[in-house]
Coordinates of C-alpha atoms and ligand atoms in Angstrom, one line a residue:
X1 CA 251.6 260.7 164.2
X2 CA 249.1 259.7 166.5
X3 CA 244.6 259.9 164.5
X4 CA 242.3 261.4 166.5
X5 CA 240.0 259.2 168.4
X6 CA 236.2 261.0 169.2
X7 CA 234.1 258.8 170.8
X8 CA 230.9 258.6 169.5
X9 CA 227.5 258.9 170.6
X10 CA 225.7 255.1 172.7
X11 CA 224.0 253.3 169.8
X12 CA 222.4 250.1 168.9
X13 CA 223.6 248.1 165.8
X14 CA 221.3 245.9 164.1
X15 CA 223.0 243.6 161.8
X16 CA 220.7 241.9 159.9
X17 CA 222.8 238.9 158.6
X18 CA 224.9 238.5 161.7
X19 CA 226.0 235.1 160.8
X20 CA 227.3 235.7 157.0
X21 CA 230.0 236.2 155.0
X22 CA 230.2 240.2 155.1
X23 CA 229.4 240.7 159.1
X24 CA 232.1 238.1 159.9
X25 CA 234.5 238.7 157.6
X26 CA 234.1 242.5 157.3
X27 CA 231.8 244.4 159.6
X28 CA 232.7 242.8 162.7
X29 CA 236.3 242.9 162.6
X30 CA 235.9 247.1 161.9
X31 CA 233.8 247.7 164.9
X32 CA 236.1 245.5 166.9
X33 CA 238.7 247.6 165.3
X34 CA 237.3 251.1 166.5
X35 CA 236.8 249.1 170.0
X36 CA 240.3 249.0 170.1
X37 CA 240.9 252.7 169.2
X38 CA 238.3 253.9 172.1
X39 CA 236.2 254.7 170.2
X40 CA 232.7 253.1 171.3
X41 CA 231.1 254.7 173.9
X42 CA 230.0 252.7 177.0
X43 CA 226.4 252.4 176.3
X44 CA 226.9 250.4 172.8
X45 CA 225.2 247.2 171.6
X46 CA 225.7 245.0 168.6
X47 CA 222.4 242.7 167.8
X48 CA 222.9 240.0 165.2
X49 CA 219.9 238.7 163.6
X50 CA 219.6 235.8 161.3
X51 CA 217.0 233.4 161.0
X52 CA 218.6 230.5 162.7
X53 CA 217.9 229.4 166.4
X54 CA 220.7 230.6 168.5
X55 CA 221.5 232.4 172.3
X56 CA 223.7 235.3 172.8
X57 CA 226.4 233.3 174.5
X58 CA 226.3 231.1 171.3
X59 CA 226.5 234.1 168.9
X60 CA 229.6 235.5 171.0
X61 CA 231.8 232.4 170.7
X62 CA 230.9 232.7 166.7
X63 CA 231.5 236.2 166.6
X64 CA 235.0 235.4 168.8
X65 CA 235.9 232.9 166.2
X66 CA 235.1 235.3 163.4
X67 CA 237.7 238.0 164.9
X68 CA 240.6 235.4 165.4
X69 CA 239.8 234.2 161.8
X70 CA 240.1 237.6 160.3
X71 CA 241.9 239.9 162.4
X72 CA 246.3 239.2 163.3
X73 CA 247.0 237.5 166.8
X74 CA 248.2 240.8 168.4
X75 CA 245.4 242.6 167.3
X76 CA 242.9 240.8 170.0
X77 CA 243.9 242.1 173.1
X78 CA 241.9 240.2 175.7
X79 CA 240.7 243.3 177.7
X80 CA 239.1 244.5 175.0
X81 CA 237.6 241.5 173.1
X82 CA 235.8 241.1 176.7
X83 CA 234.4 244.3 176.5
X84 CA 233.4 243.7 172.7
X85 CA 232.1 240.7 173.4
X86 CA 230.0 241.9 176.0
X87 CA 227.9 244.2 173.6
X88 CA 227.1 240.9 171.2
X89 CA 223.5 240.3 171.4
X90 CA 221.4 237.8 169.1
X91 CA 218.0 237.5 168.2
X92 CA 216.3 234.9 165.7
X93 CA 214.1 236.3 162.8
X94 CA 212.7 235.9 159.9
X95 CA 212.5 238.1 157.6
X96 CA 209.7 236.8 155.6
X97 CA 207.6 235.8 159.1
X98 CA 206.3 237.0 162.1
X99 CA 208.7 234.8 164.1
X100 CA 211.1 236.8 166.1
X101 CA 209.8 240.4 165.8
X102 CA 208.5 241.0 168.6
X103 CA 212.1 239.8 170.5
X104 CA 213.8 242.0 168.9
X105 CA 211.2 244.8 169.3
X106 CA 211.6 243.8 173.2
X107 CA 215.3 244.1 173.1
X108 CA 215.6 247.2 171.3
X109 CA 213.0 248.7 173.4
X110 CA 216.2 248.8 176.1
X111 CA 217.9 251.4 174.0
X112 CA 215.1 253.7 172.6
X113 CA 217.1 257.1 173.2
X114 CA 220.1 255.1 171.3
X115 CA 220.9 256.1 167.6
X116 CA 219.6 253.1 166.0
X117 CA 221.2 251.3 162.8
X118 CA 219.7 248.4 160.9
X119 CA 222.6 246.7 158.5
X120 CA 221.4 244.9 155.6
X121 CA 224.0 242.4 155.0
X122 CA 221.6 240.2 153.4
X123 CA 220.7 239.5 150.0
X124 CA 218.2 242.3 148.2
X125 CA 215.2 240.4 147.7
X126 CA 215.1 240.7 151.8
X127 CA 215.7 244.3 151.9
X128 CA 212.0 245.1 151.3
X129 CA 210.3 242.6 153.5
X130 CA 212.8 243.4 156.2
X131 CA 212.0 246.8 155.9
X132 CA 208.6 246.4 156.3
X133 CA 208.7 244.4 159.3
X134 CA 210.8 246.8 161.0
X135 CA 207.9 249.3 160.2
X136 CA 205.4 247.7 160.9
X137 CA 206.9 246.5 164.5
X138 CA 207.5 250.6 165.4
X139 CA 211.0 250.0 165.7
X140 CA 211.8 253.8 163.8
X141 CA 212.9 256.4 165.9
X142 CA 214.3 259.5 165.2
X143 CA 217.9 258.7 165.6
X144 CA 216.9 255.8 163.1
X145 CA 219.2 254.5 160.1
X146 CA 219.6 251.9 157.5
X147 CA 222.2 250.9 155.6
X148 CA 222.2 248.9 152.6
X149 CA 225.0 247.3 150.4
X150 CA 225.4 246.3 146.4
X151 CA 224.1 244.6 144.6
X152 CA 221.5 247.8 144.6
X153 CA 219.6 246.6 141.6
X154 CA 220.8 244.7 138.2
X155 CA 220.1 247.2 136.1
X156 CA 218.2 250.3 136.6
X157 CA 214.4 249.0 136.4
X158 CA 215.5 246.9 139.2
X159 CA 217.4 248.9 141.8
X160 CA 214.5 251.9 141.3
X161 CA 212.5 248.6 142.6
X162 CA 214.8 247.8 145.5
X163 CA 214.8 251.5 146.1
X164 CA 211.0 252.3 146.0
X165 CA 211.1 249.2 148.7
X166 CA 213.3 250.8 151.2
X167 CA 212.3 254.1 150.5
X168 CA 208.2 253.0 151.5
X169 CA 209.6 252.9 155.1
X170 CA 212.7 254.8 155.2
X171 CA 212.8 258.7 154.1
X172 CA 216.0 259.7 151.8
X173 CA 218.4 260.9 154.5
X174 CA 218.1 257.7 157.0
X175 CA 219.2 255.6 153.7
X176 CA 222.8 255.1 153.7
X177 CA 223.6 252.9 150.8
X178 CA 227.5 251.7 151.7
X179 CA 230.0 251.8 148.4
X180 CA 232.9 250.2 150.3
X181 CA 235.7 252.0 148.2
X182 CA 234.3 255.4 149.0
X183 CA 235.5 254.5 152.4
X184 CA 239.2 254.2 151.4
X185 CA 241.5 256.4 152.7
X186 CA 243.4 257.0 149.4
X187 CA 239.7 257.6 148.2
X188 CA 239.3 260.1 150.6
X189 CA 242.7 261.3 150.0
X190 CA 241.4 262.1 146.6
X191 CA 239.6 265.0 147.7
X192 CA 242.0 266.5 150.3
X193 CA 244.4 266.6 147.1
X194 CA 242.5 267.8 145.3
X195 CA 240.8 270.4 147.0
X196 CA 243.1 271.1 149.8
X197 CA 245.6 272.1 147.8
X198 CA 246.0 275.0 145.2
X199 CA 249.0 273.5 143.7
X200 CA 246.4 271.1 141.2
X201 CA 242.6 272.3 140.7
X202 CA 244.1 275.2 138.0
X203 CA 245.6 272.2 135.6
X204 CA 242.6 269.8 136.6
X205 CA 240.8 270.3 133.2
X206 CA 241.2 269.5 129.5
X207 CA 244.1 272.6 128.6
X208 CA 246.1 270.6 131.2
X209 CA 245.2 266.9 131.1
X210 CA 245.5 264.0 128.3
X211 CA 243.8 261.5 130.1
X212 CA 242.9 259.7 133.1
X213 CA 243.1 256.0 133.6
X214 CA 241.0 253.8 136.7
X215 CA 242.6 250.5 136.8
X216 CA 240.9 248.2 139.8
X217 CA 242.9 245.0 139.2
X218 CA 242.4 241.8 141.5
X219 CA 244.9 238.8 141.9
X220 CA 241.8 236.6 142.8
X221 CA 239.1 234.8 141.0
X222 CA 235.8 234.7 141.9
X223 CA 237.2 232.9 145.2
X224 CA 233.7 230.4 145.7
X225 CA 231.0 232.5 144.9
X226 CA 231.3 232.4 141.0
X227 CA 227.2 231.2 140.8
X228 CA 226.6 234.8 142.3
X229 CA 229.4 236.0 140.3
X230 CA 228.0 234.8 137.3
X231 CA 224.4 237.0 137.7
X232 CA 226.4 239.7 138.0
X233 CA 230.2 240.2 136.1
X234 CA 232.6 243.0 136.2
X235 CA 229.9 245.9 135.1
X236 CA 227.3 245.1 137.5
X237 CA 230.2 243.9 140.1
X238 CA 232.9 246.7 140.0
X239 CA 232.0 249.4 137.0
X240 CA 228.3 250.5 137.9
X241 CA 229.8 251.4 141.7
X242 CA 233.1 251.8 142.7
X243 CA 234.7 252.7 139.3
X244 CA 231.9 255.4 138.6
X245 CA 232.7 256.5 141.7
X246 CA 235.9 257.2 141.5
X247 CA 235.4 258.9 138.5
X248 CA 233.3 260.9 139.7
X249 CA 235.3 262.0 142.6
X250 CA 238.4 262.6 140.0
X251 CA 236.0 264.4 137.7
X252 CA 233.4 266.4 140.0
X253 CA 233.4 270.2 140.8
X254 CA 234.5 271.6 143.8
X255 CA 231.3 271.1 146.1
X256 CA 230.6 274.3 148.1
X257 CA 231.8 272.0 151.2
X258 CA 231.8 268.4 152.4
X259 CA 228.3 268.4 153.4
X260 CA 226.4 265.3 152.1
X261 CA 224.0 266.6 149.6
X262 CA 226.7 269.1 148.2
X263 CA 229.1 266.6 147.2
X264 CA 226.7 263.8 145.8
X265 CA 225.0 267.1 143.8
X266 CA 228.4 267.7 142.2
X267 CA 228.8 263.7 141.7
X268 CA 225.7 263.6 140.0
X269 CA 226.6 266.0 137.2
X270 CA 229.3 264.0 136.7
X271 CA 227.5 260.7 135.7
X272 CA 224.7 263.1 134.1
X273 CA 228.0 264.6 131.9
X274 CA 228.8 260.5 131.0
X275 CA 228.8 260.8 126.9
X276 CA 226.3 257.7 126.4
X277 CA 227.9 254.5 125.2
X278 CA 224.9 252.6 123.1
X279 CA 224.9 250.0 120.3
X280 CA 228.3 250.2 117.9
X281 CA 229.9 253.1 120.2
X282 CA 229.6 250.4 123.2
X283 CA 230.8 247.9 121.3
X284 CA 233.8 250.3 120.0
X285 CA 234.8 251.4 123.4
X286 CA 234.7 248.8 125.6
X287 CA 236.4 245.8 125.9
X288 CA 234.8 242.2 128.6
X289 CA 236.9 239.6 128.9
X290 CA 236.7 236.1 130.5
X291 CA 239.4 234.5 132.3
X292 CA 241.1 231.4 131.4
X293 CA 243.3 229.0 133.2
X294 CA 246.6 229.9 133.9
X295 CA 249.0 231.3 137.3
X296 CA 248.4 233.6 139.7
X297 CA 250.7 234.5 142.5
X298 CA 250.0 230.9 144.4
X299 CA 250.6 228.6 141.4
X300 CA 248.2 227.0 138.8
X301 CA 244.4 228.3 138.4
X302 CA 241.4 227.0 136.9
X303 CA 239.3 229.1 134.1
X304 CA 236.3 230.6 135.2
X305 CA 234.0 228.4 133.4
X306 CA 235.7 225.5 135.9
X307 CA 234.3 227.6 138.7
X308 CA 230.8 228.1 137.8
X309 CA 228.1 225.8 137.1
X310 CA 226.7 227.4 133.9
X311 CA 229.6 226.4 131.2
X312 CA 228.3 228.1 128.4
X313 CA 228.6 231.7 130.4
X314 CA 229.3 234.8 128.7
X315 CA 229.6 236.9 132.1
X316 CA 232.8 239.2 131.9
X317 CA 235.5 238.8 134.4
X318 CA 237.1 242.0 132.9
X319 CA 236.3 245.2 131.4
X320 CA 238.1 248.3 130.0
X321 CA 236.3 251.2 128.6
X322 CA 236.5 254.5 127.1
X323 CA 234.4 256.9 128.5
X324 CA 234.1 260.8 128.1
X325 CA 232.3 263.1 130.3
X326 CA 230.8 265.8 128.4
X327 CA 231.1 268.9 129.7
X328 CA 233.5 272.2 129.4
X329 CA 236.0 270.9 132.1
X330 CA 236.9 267.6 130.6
X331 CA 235.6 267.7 126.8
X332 CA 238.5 265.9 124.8
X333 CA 239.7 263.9 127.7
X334 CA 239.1 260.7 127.4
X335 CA 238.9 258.2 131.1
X336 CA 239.9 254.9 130.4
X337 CA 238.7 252.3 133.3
X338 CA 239.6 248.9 133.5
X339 CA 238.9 246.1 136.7
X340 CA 239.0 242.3 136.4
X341 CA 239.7 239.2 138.1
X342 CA 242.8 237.0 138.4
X343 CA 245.0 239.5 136.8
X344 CA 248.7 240.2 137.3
X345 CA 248.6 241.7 140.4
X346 CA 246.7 243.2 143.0
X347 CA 246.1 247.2 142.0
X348 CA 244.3 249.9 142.3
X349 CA 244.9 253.2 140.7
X350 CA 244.0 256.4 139.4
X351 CA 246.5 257.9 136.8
X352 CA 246.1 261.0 136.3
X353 CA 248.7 261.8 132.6
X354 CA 249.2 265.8 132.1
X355 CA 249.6 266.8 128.7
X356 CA 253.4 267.7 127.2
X357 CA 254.9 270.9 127.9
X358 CA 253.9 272.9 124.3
X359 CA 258.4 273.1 123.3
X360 CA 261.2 271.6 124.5
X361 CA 264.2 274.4 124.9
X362 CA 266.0 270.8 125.6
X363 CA 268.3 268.9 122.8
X364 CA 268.7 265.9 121.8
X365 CA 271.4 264.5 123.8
X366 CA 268.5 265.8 126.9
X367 CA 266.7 262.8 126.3
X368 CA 263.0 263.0 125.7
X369 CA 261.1 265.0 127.9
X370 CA 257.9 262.7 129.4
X371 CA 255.0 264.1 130.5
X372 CA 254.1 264.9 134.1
X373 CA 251.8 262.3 136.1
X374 CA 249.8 261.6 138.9
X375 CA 249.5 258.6 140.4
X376 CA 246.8 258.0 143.2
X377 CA 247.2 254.3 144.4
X378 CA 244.3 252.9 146.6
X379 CA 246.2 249.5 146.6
X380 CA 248.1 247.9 147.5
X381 CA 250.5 250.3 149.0
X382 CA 248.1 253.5 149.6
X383 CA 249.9 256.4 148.4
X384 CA 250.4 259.2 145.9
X385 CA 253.3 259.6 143.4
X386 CA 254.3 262.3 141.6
X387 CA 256.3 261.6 138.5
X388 CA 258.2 264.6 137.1
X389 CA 261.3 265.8 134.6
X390 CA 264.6 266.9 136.9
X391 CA 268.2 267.1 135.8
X392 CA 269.7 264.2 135.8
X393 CA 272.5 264.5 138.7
X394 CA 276.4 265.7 138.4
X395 CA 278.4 266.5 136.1
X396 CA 278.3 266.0 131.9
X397 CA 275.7 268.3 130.4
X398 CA 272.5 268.7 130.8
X399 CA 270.8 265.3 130.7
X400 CA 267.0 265.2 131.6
X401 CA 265.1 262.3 133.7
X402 CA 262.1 261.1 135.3
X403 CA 261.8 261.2 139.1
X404 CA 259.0 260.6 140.8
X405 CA 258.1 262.6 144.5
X406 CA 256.7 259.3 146.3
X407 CA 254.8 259.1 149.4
X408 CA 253.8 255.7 150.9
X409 CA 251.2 256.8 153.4
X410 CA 252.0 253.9 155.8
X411 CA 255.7 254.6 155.5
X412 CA 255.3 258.2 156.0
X413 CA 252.7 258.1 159.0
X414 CA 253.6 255.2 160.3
X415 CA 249.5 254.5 161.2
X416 CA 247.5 251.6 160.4
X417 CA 245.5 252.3 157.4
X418 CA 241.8 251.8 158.4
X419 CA 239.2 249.0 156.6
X420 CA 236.9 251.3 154.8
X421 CA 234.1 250.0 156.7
X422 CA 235.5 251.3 159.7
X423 CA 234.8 254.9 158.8
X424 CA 231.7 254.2 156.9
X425 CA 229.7 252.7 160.1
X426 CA 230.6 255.0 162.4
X427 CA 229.8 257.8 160.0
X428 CA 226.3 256.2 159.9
X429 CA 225.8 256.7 163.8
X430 CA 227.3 260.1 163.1
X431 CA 224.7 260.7 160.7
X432 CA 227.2 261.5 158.3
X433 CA 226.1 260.5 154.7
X434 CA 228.8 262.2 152.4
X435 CA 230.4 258.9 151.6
X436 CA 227.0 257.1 150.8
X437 CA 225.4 256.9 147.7
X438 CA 222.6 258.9 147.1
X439 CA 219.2 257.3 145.1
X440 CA 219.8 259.5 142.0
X441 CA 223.4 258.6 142.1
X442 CA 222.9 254.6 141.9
X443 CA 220.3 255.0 139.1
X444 CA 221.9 257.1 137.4
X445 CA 224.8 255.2 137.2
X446 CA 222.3 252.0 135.9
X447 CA 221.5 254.7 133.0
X448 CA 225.2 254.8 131.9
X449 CA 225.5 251.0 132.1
X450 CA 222.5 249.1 130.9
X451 CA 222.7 250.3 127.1
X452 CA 226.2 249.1 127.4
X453 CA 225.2 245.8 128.9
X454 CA 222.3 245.7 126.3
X455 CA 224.6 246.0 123.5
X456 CA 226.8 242.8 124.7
X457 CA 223.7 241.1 125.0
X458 CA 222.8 241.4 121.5
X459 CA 226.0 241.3 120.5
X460 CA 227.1 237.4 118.8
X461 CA 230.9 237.6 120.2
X462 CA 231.1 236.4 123.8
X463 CA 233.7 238.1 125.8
X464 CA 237.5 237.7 125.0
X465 CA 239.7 235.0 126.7
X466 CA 242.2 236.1 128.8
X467 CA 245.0 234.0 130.4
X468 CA 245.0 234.0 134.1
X469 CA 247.9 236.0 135.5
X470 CA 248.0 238.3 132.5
X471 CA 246.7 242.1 132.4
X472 CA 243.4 241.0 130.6
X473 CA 242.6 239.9 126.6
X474 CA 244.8 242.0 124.5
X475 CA 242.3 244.0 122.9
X476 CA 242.4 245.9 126.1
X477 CA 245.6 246.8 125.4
X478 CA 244.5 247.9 121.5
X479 CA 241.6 250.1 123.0
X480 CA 244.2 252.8 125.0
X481 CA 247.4 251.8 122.0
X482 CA 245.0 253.3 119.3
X483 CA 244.5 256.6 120.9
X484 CA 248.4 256.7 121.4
X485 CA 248.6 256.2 125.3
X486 CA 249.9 253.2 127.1
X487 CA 248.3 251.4 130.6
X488 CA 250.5 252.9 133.1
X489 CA 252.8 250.2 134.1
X490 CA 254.4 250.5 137.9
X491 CA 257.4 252.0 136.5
X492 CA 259.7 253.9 139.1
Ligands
BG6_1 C1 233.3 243.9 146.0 C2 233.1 243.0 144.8 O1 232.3 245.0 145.9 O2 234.6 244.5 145.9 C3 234.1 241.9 144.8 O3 231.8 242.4 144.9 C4 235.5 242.5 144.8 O4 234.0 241.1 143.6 C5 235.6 243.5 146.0 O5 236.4 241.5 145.0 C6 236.9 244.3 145.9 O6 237.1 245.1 147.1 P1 238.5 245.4 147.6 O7 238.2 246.3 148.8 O8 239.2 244.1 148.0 O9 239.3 246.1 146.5

């Protein structure tokens, strides 16, 4: 099965950041990645910017370092890592000065029919004076972009002000605000299944459906960067974004078609339909948790209060909740999400439990009869499993089990599954905003959240300890047991 490669239109891209964490680790491998697919046209530049002095030829050798670090020895093929190469520029900035500017202003000046993209892969308190300097220095044209990544905000007073400072420069539809898991393919998948096919949107409502579980489940701790980690915690980190998110995408209407605005409209209603979770009901349905030591799948770990400066923390390294979305499709069903760090294993789901047929014609001796589900996994091995009742095989009766209809997209396609970065910065040269987060969407989602947040605050328990390695403090466990469902385990 061979994708198909369309090469898109000569641009410039910005990266503001060049030098950090997220352009090394992340957004230059991807680009190098659809360099390797063809896909860049001829006429294509990427411009790091940081505020350090440097030269292009010094920034290439980084940037060449960065891709051997990141990406597997076969995948840098020399040919092409030339001609990537060859497109690094650098400039020195500073975001907060003058210094630089005018450079950059010079270099881009080479490129004005170009789409141009500005990446933000800096911290948010930059986005704003960034923004203005870019402004201020003309450098907007009308193939202009810019793309901006979490943390949008802490809570929703401050992400309408990180918004309001963007949006003084930038109109609405050049703001592409980048939630990474809406660029997964299983993620993406979601939809096709959903609305490419007849065979589920009739049962995809409350008559049909028990409940729906969202489990985002890392192996690793807060790997270095627990002071940032500790400002933030699983809500702000994992629930606010890409959990509502894919909520939203398992909950939403059918939008009238992929178009940008059509299917953030429908996503909207979704997190407008979130039943509000405020003082005792936050504290009854939801559950934070904080790490102890213990093992995870290379040995011994430390707790997180080992990995952070402040000792007496109460930030949440885990979090399951109950949530409800309040309106005629789903009323009744309840979603349970859950995401922490150093649990189990590595995995990410979407669980999707139909409700029992109404009679079994079946007896005893059948065996018990469980009910159908839908498993979406985004990772670690993308796919989608279908778990359903057959006869059990030969001869001796009828005898009723549990199969499940398993497809392992890389088995079955044999194609390397894309970073989600690589779709989501080419669809920002396309102009394509479908899989970025609208303004209303990111506040809104700070709507649900903060009174839950609010209520830990005040609240005089700190979050439950849970053992490293483990699937989080039991009391996770107690909030789905109580309702009479299970956590889906990985059961065949
Ligand atoms: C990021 C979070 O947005 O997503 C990290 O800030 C988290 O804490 C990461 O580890 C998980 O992304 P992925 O793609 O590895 O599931």
């Amino acid at each position: 099965m061979t994708s198909r490669i369309i090469v898109v239109d000569p641009f410039d891209y910005v990266v503001f950041g060049g030098t950090g964490d997220l352009a090394r680790r992340k957004l230059l491998p991807a680009l190098y990645h659809r360099e390797l697919d063809g896909q860049l046209p001829e006429v294509a530049r990427i411009i790091g910017v940081s505020r350090r002095e440097s030269s292009h030829e010094a920034y290439r050798a980084d940037v060449k370092a960065a891709l051997e670090k990141y990406l597997r020895p076969d995948e840098i093929l020399p040919r092409v890592l030339e001609t990537f190469l060859s497109r690094i520029h650098y400039v020195a900035a500073d975001a907060t000065s003058e210094e630089g500017w005018a450079n950059l202003a010079a270099l881009l000046k080479e490129g004005e029919d170009r789409v141009r993209a500005f990446y933000l892969a800096t911290g948010p308190d930059l986005f704003g004076p960034i923004c203005e300097h870019i402004g201020r220095h003309g450098l907007i044209t009308d193939k202009t972009r810019v793309v901006v990544e979490k943390p949008l905000g802490k809570d929703l007073k401050s992400a309408r002000a990180t918004n309001d400072s963007v949006g003084r420069i930038f109109k609405e539809e050049q703001i592409y605000r980048i939630d990474h898991y809406l660029g997964k393919e299983t993620v993406q998948n979601l939809m096709a299944l959903r609305f490419g096919n007849a065979l589920f949107e009739p049962l995809w409502n409350s008559a049909h459906i028990d409940h729906v579980q969202i489990t985002v489940a890392e192996s690793i701790g807060v790997e270095g960067r627990g002071d940032y980690y500790d400002t933030s915690g699983a809500m702000r980190d994992m629930v606010q974004n890409h959990i509502l998110q894919l909520l939203c995408l398992v909950a939403m209407e059918a939008p009238t078609s992929l178009d940008a605005d059509a299917v953030r409209g429908e996503k909207l209603k979704v997190l407008k339909s979130l039943k509000p979770l405020t003082g005792a009901a936050a504290e009854a349905c939801t559950v934070r948790g904080q790490y102890r030591a213990g093992a995870s799948t290379t040995g011994a770990v430390p707790g997180y209060i080992d990995e952070i400066t402040n000792k007496e923390s109460r930030t949440e390294t885990f979090v399951a909740i109950k949530a409800e979305v309040e309106n005629w499709r789903w009323a009744g069903v309840p979603f349970y999400l859950r995401t922490g760090k150093r649990l189990a294993a590595r995995q990410s789901e979407i669980v999707v439990r139909f409700k029992p047929v109404p009679h079994s014609i079946f007896d005893e001796g059948a065996g018990s009869l469980a009910a159908n589900e839908l498993v979406i996994r985004l990772q670690p091995d993308e796919g989608v499993k279908l778990q359903l009742m057959i006869k059990d095989p030969g001869p001796g009766g009828m005898r009723l089990t549990r199969v499940p209809l398993d497809m392992s997209f890389a088995s079955a396609f044999n194609v390397r599954s894309p970073d989600a970065y690589e779709r989501l910065l080419l669809d920002v040269i396309r102009g394509n905003a479908t899989l970025f987060m609208r303004r209303d969407e990111v506040e809104q989602a700070w709507k649900w959240v903060d009174p839950i947040r609010q209520a830990w605050d005040e609240s005089r328990d700190p979050p439950k300890a849970y053992t490293s390695g483990t699937w989080g403090p039991s009391a996770a466990i107690a909030l789905i047991e109580r309702d009479g469902r299970t956590w889906h385990e990985d059961a065949a």
